Coordinates of C-alpha atoms and ligand atoms in Angstrom, one line a residue:
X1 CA 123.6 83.6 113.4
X2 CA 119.9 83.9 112.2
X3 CA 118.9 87.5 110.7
X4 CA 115.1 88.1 110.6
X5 CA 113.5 88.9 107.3
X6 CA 110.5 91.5 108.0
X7 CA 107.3 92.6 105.9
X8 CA 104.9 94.7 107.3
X9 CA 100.9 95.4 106.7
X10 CA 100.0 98.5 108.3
X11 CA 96.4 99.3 108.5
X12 CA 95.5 103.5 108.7
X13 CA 92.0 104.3 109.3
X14 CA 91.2 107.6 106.9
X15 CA 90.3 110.7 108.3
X16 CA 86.8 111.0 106.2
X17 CA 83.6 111.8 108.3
X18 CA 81.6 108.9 106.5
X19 CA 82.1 105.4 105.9
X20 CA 83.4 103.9 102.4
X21 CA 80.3 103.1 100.8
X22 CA 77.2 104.7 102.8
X23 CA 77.0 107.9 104.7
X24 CA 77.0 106.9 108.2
X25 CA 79.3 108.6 110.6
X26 CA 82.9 106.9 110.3
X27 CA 83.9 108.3 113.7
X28 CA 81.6 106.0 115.6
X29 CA 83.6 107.3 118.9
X30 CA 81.5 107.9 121.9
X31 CA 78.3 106.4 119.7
X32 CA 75.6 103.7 121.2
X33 CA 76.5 99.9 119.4
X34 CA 75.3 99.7 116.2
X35 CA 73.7 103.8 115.7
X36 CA 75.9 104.5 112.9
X37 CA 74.1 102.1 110.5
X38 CA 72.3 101.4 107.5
X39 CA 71.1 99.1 104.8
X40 CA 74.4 99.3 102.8
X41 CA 76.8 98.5 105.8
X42 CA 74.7 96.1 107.1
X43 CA 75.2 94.4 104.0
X44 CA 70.9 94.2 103.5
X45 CA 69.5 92.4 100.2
X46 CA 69.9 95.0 97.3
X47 CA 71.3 97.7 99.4
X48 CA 74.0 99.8 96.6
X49 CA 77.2 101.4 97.7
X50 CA 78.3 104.8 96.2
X51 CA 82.1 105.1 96.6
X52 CA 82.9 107.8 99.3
X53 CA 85.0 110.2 97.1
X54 CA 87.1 112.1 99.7
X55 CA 88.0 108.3 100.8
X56 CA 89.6 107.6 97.4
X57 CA 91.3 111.3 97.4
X58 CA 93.1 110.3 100.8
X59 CA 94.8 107.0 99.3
X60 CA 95.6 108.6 96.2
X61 CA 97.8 111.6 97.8
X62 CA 99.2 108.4 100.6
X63 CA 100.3 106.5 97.4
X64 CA 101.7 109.0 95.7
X65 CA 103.8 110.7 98.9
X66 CA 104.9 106.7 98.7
X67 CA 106.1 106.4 95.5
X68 CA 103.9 104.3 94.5
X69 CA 102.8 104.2 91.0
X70 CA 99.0 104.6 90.7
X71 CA 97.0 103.4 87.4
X72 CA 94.2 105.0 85.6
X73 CA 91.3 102.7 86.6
X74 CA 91.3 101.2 90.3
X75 CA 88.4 98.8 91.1
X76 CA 86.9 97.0 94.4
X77 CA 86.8 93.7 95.3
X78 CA 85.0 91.1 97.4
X79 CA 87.2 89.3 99.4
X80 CA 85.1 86.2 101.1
X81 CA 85.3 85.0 104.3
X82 CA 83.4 84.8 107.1
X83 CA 83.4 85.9 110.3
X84 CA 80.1 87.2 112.8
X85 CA 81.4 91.3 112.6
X86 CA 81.4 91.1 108.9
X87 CA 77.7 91.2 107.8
X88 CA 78.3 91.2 103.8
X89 CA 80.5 87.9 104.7
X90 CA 82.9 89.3 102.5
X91 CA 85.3 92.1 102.8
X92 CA 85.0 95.4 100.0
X93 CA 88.8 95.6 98.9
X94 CA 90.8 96.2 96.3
X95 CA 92.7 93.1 94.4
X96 CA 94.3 93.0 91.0
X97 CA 94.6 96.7 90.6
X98 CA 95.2 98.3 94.0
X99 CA 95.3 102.3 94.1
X100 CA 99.2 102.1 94.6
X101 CA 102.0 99.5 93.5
X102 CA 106.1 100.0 93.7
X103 CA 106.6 102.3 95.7
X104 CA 109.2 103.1 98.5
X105 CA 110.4 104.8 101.5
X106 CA 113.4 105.7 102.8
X107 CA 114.3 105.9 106.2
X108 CA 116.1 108.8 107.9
X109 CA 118.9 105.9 108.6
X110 CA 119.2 105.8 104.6
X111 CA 117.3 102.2 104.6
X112 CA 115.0 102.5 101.7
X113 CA 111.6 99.8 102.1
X114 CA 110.1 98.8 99.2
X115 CA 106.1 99.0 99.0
X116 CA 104.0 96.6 97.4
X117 CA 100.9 98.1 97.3
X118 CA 98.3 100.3 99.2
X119 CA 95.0 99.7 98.6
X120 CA 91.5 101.0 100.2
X121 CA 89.2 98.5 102.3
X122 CA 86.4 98.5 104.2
X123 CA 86.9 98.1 108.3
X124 CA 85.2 94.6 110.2
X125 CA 82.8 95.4 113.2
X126 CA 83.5 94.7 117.0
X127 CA 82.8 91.5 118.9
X128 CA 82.0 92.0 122.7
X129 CA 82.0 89.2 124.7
X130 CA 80.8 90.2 128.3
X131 CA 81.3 88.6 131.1
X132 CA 77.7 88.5 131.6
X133 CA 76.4 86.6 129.1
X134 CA 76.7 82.9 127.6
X135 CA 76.6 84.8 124.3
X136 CA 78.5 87.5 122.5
X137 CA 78.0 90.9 121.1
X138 CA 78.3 92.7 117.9
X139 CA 79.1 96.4 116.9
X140 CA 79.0 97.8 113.4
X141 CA 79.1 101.1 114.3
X142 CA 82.7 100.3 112.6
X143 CA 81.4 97.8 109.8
X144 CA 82.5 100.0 106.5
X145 CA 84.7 102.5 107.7
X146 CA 87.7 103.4 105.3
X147 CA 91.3 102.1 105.8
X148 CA 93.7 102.2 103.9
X149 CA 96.4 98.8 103.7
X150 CA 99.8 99.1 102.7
X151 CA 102.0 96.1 102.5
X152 CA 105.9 96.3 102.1
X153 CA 108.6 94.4 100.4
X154 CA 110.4 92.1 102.9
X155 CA 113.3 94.3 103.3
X156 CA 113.2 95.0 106.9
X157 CA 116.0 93.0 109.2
X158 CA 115.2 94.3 112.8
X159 CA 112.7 95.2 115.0
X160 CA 114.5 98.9 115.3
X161 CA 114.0 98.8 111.5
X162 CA 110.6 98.1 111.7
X163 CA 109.9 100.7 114.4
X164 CA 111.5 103.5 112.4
X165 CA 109.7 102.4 109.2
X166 CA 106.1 102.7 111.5
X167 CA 107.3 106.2 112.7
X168 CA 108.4 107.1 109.3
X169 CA 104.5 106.3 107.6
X170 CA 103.0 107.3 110.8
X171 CA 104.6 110.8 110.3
X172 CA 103.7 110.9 106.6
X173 CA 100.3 110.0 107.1
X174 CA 99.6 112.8 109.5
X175 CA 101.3 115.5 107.0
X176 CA 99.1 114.2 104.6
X177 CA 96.2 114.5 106.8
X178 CA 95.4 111.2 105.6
X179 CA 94.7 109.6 109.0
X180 CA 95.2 110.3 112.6
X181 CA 97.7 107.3 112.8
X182 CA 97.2 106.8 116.1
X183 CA 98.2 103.2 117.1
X184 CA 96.4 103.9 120.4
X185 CA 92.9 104.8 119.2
X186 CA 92.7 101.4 116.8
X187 CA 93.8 103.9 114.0
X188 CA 97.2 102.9 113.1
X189 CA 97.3 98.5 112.9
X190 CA 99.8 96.1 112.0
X191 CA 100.2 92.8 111.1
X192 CA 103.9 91.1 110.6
X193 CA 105.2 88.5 108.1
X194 CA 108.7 87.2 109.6
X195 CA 110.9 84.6 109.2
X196 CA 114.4 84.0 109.9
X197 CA 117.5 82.7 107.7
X198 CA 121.3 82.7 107.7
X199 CA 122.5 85.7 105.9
X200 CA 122.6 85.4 102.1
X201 CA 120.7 82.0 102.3
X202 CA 116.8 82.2 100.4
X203 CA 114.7 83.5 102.9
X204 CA 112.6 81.2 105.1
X205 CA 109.1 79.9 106.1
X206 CA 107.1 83.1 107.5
X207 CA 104.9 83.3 110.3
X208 CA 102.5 86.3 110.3
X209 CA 101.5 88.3 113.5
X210 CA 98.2 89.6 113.6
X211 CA 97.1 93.0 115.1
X212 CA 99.5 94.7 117.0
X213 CA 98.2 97.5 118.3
X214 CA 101.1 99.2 119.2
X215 CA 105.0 100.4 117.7
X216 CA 106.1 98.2 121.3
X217 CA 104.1 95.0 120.7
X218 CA 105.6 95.0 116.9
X219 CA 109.0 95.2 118.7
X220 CA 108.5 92.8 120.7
X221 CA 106.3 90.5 118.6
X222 CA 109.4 90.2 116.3
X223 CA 111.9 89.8 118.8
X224 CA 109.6 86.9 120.2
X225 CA 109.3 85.2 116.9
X226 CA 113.0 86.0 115.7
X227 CA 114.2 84.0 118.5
X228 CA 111.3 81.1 118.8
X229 CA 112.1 81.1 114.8
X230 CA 116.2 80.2 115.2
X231 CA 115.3 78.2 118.3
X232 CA 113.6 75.6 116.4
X233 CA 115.7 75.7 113.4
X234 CA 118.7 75.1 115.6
X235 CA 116.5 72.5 117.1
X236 CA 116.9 71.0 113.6
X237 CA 113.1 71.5 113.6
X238 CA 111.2 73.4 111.3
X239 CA 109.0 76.8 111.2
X240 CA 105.2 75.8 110.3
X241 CA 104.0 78.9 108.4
X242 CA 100.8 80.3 110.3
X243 CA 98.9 82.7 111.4
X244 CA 99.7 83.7 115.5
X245 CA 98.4 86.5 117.8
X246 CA 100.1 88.4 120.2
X247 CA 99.4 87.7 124.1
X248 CA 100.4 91.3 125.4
X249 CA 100.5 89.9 128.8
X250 CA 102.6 87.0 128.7
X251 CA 105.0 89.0 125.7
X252 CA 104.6 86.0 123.4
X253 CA 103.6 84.7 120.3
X254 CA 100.3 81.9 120.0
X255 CA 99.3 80.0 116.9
X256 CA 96.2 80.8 115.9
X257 CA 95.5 78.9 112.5
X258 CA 97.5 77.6 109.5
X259 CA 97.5 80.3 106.9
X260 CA 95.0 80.4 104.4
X261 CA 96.5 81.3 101.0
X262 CA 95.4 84.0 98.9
X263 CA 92.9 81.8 96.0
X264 CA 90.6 80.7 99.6
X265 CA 89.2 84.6 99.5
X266 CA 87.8 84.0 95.9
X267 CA 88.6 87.6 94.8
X268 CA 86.0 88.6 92.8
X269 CA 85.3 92.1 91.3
X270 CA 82.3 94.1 92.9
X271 CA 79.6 93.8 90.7
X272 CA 78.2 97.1 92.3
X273 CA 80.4 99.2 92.3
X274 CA 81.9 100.8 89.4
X275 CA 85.5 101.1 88.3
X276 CA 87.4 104.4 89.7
X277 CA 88.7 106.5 87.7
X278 CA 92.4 108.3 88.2
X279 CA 93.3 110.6 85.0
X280 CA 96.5 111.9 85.3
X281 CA 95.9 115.4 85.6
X282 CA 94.6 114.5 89.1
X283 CA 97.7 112.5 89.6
X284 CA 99.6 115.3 89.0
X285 CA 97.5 117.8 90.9
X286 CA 98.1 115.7 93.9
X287 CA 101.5 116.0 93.6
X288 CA 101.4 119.7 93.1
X289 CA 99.4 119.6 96.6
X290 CA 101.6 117.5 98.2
X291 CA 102.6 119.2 101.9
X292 CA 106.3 119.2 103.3
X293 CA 106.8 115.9 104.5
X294 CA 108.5 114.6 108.0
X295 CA 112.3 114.7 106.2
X296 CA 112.2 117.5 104.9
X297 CA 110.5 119.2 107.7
X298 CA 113.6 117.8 109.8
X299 CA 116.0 118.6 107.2
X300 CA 115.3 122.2 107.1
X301 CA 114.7 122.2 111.2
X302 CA 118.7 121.3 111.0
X303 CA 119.3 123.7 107.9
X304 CA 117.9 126.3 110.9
X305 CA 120.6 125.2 113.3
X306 CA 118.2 122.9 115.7
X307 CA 120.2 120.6 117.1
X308 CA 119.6 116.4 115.9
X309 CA 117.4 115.6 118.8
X310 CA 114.4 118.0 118.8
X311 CA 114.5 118.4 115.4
X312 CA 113.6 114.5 114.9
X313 CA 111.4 114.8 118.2
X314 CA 109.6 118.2 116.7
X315 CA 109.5 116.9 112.9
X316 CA 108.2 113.6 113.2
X317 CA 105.1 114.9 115.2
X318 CA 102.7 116.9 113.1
X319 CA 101.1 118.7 115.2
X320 CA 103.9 119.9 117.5
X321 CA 106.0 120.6 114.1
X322 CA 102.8 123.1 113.2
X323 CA 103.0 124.7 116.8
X324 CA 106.7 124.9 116.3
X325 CA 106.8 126.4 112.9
X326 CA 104.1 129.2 114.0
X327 CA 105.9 130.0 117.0
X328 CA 109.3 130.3 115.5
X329 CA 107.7 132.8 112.7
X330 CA 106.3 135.1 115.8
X331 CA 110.1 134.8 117.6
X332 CA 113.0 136.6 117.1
X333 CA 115.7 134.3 118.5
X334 CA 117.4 130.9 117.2
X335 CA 115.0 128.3 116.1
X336 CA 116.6 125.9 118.8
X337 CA 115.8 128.3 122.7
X338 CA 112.1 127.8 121.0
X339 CA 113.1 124.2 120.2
X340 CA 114.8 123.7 123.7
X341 CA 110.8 124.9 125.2
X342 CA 108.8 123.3 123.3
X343 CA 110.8 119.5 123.8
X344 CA 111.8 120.4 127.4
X345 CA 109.6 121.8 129.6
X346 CA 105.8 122.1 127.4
X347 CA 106.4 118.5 126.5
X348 CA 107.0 117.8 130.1
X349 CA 103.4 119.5 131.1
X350 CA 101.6 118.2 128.1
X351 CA 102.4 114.3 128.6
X352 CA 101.7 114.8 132.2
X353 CA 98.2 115.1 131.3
X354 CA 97.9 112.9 128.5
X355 CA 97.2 115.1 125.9
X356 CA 99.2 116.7 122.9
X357 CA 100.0 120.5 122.6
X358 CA 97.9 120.9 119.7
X359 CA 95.0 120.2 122.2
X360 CA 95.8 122.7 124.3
X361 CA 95.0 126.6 124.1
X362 CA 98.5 127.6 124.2
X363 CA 99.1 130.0 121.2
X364 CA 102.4 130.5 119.0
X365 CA 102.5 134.0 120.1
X366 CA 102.4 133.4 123.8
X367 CA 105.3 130.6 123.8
X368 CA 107.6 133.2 121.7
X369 CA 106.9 136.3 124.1
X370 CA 107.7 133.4 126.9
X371 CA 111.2 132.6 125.4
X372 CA 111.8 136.2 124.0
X373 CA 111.4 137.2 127.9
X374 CA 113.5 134.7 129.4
X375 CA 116.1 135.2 126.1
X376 CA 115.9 139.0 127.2
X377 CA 116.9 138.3 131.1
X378 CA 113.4 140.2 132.1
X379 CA 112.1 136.5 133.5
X380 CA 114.3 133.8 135.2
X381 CA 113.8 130.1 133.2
X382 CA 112.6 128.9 136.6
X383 CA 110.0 131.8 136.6
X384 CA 108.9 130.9 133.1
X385 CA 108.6 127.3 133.8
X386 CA 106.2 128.1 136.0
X387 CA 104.1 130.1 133.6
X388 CA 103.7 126.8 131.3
X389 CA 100.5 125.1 133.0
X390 CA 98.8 128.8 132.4
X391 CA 100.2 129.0 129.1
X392 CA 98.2 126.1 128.5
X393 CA 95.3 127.4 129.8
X394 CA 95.5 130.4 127.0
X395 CA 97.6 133.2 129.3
X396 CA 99.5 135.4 128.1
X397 CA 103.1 135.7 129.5
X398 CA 103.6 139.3 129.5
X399 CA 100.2 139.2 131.5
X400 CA 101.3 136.7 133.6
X401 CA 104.7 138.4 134.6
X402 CA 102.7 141.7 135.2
X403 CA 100.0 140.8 137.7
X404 CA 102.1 138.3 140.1
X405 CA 105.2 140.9 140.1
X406 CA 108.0 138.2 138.2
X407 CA 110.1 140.3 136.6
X408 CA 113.4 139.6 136.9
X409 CA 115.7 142.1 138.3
X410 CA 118.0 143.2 136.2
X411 CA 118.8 146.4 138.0
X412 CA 122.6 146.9 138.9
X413 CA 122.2 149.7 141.8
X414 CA 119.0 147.2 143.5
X415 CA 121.7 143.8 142.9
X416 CA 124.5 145.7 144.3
X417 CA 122.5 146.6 147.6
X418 CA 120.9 142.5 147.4
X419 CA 125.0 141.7 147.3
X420 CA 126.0 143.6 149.8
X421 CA 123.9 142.4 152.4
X422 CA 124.6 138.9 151.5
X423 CA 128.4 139.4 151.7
X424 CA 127.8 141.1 155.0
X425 CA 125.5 138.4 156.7
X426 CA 127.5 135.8 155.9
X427 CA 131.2 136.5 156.8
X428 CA 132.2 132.2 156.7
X429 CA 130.8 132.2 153.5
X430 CA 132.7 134.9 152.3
X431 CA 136.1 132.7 153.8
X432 CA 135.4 129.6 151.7
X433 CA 135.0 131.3 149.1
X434 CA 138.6 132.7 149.0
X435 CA 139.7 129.3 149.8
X436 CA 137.4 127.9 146.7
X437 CA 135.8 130.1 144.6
X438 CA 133.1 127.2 143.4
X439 CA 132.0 128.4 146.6
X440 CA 130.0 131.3 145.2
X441 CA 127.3 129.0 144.6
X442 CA 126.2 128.9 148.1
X443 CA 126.4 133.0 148.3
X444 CA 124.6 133.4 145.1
X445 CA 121.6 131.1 146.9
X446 CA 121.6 133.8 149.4
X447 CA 121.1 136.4 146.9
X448 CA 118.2 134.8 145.4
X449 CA 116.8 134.3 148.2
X450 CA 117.0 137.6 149.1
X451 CA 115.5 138.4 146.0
X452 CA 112.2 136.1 146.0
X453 CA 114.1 134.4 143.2
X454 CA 113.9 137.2 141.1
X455 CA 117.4 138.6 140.8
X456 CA 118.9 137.6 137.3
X457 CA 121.1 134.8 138.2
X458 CA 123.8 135.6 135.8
X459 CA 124.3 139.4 136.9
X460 CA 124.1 138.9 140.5
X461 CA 127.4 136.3 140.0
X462 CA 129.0 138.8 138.4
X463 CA 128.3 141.9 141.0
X464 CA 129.5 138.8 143.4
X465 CA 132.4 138.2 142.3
X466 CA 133.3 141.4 141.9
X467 CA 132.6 142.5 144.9
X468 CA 134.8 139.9 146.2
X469 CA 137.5 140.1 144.0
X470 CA 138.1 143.8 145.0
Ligands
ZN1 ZN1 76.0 102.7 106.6

């Protein structure tokens, strides 16, 4: 049985408001083609870059939260090769002494991935090729913004791996605030190197996809290729090591070239740009700085007795873990009926409209009086779920509960009289109840009904089955 053998090469644009060399707007969202320009990313005759500082600050704390080791002098590179959303015909980035080498990660599933480097390069522009026209288009609105690469050891053996191992840097990236990491906005890229083998035999001829823009497409991009891989082995054929692209339609791999090797970029230091500096106070000072990270965020989410699930669902998102942490420190209940909320039924409303809570104008304080009411029997669940989509909308529960009359009725003495009357009305249901007391289901409706829904569920059972017991 074939085992796949997985390296990965994930691409994170940086969260800076300029580009790596120039001051143009790195954002370029919502911008006319080719406004966020100037001499240096156009790559004009004698145009200078000036290294973007903040850009080199973001690398160095996402190669030190990786383990990596980080030298004292980093410099750029031109890597050459052309292609028509490139204007310099070669690429700015780092070769012989990336920003970070070594490191590793460790999965929550104990798998530890080894990194080979990280380095900071300069983004290509866009090709447009409209329908219209006989010829095609260029954009450089995103010619020179800052990434930052990060290649890993092969250790990876499954697709499942590889997911976790995208969720895990992901995470990371967003605690750092190095990047927005979001595989959906072109932020978060990767490219996979696989091949397959027989378990313990030297590893095989790899195949790399390119650009996957999604954790799903590097699933099934590797699944694809693990399969077509053994197929042809089995065959008694053999793997031709290429480049392939990913057809998201069809689900399958495509050859797109025969790889070229490293030597055909002619890696050549930038004559213009001057070697970076890294002393190691600032090494250390960016260790000092360094946040809580997604492990042990969920690590201490389970030392505060949330359950597995949301803990990994609230930890491994940054901004819900901030919403979560802000909200637990206004509450005064477990960590997990605030957990239970904010996975359950805010989740539920915020995917509905494609957004992420942190988006929203729903404050800590409002989401803890919402669960401290509901906790305190003075709002039925059903009530509060209600109350989310204003929530949302910046409301405050207490508000809320106020002007449309929800309180939940806790009173014995109005219950009894609610119970009464049901009992009453409804002499069969009385009947099958003595016969099966699971019954009381259908007699408890009643009651609620009676009560616009606002009895308290759990005391008008009990005043129920009392009554009926006597
Ligand atoms: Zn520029």
């Amino acid at each position: 049985m074939f085992e796949p053998v997985i390296g990965l090469e994930v691409h994170l644009a940086l969260r800076t408001t300029s580009k790596l060399f120039c001051g143009c707007s790195a954002e370029g969202f919502g911008a006319r083609p080719n406004e966020n320009v100037c001499p240096v990313c156009l790559g004009l005759p004698g145009a200078l870059p000036v290294v973007n500082e903040r850009a080199v600050e973001l690398a160095l704390r996402f190669a030190v939260a990786l383990g990596c080791e980080v030298p004292n002098t980093t410099y750029f590179h031109r890597k050459h090769y052309f292609y028509p959303d490139a204007p310099k015909n070669y690429q700015t980035s780092q070769g012989d002494v990336p920003i970070g080498r070594h490191g590793q990660v460790a999965l929550p599933s104990g798998k530890r991935v080894g990194i080979t480097r990280c380095h900071l390069e300069e983004d290509a522009g866009r090709l447009v090729h409209p329908a219209y026209a006989d010829h095609s288009l260029v954009d450089l609105n995103r010619a020179g913004a800052p990434l930052v690469e990060m290649v890993t050891e092969p250790d990876i053996r499954s697709a499942e791996e590889a997911r976790e191992f995208l969720a895990e840097i992901r995470a990371i990236a967003q605690a750092l605030d190095v990047s927005d990491a979001a595989p959906e906005e072109g932020k978060m890229r990767a490219d996979v190197n696989v091949s397959v083998r027989l378990p313990g035999e030297p590893f095989g001829t790899k195949v790399e996809v390119k650009n996957l823009n999604s954790f799903k497409s590097v699933a099934a991009a590797l699944g694809f290729e693990a399969k077509r891989q053994a197929q042809l082995l089995e065959g008694g054929r053999r793997v031709v090591q290429e480049t392939r692209g990913w057809n998201e339609g069809g689900q399958r791999t495509y050859s797109l070239r025969s790889k070229e090797t490293a030597a055909d970029y002619r890696y050549l230091r930038d004559p213009d740009i001057p070697a970076v500096a890294i002393p190691d106070e600032r090494k250390r000072a960016v260790l000092a700085a360094m946040p809580e990270l997604p492990q042990a965020r969920l690590g201490r989410y389970l030392a505060d007795g949330v359950r597995g699930t949301e803990a990994a669902q609230i930890a491994y998102d940054h901004a819900v873990a901030r919403l979560f942490d802000a909200t637990v420190a206004a509450y005064t209940g477990p960590a997990q009926n605030v957990a239970n909320w904010l996975t359950g039924e805010v989740a539920g409303r915020v995917n509905a409209l494609g957004v992420s809570a942190a988006d929203t104008k729903l404050t800590p304080a409002a989401l803890a009086r919402l669960v401290e009411l509901v906790d305190g029997g003075s709002l039925s669940a059903t009530a509060a779920k209600d109350l989310v989509p204003d929530l949302l909308e910046g409301a405050d529960p207490a508000e809320l509960v106020a002007s449309r009359g929800l309180g939940q009725v806790s009173d014995v003495a109005a219950l009894e009289a609610l119970v009464a009357k049901a009992v009453e009305a409804n002499p069969e249901l009385v009947e099958r109840v003595r016969a099966n007391p699971k019954a009381i289901n259908a007699l408890l409706g009643k009651v609620m009904a009676a009560s616009q829904g606002k009895a308290n569920p759990d005391l008008a059972r009990r005043l129920l089955e009392e009554r009926l017991g006597g």
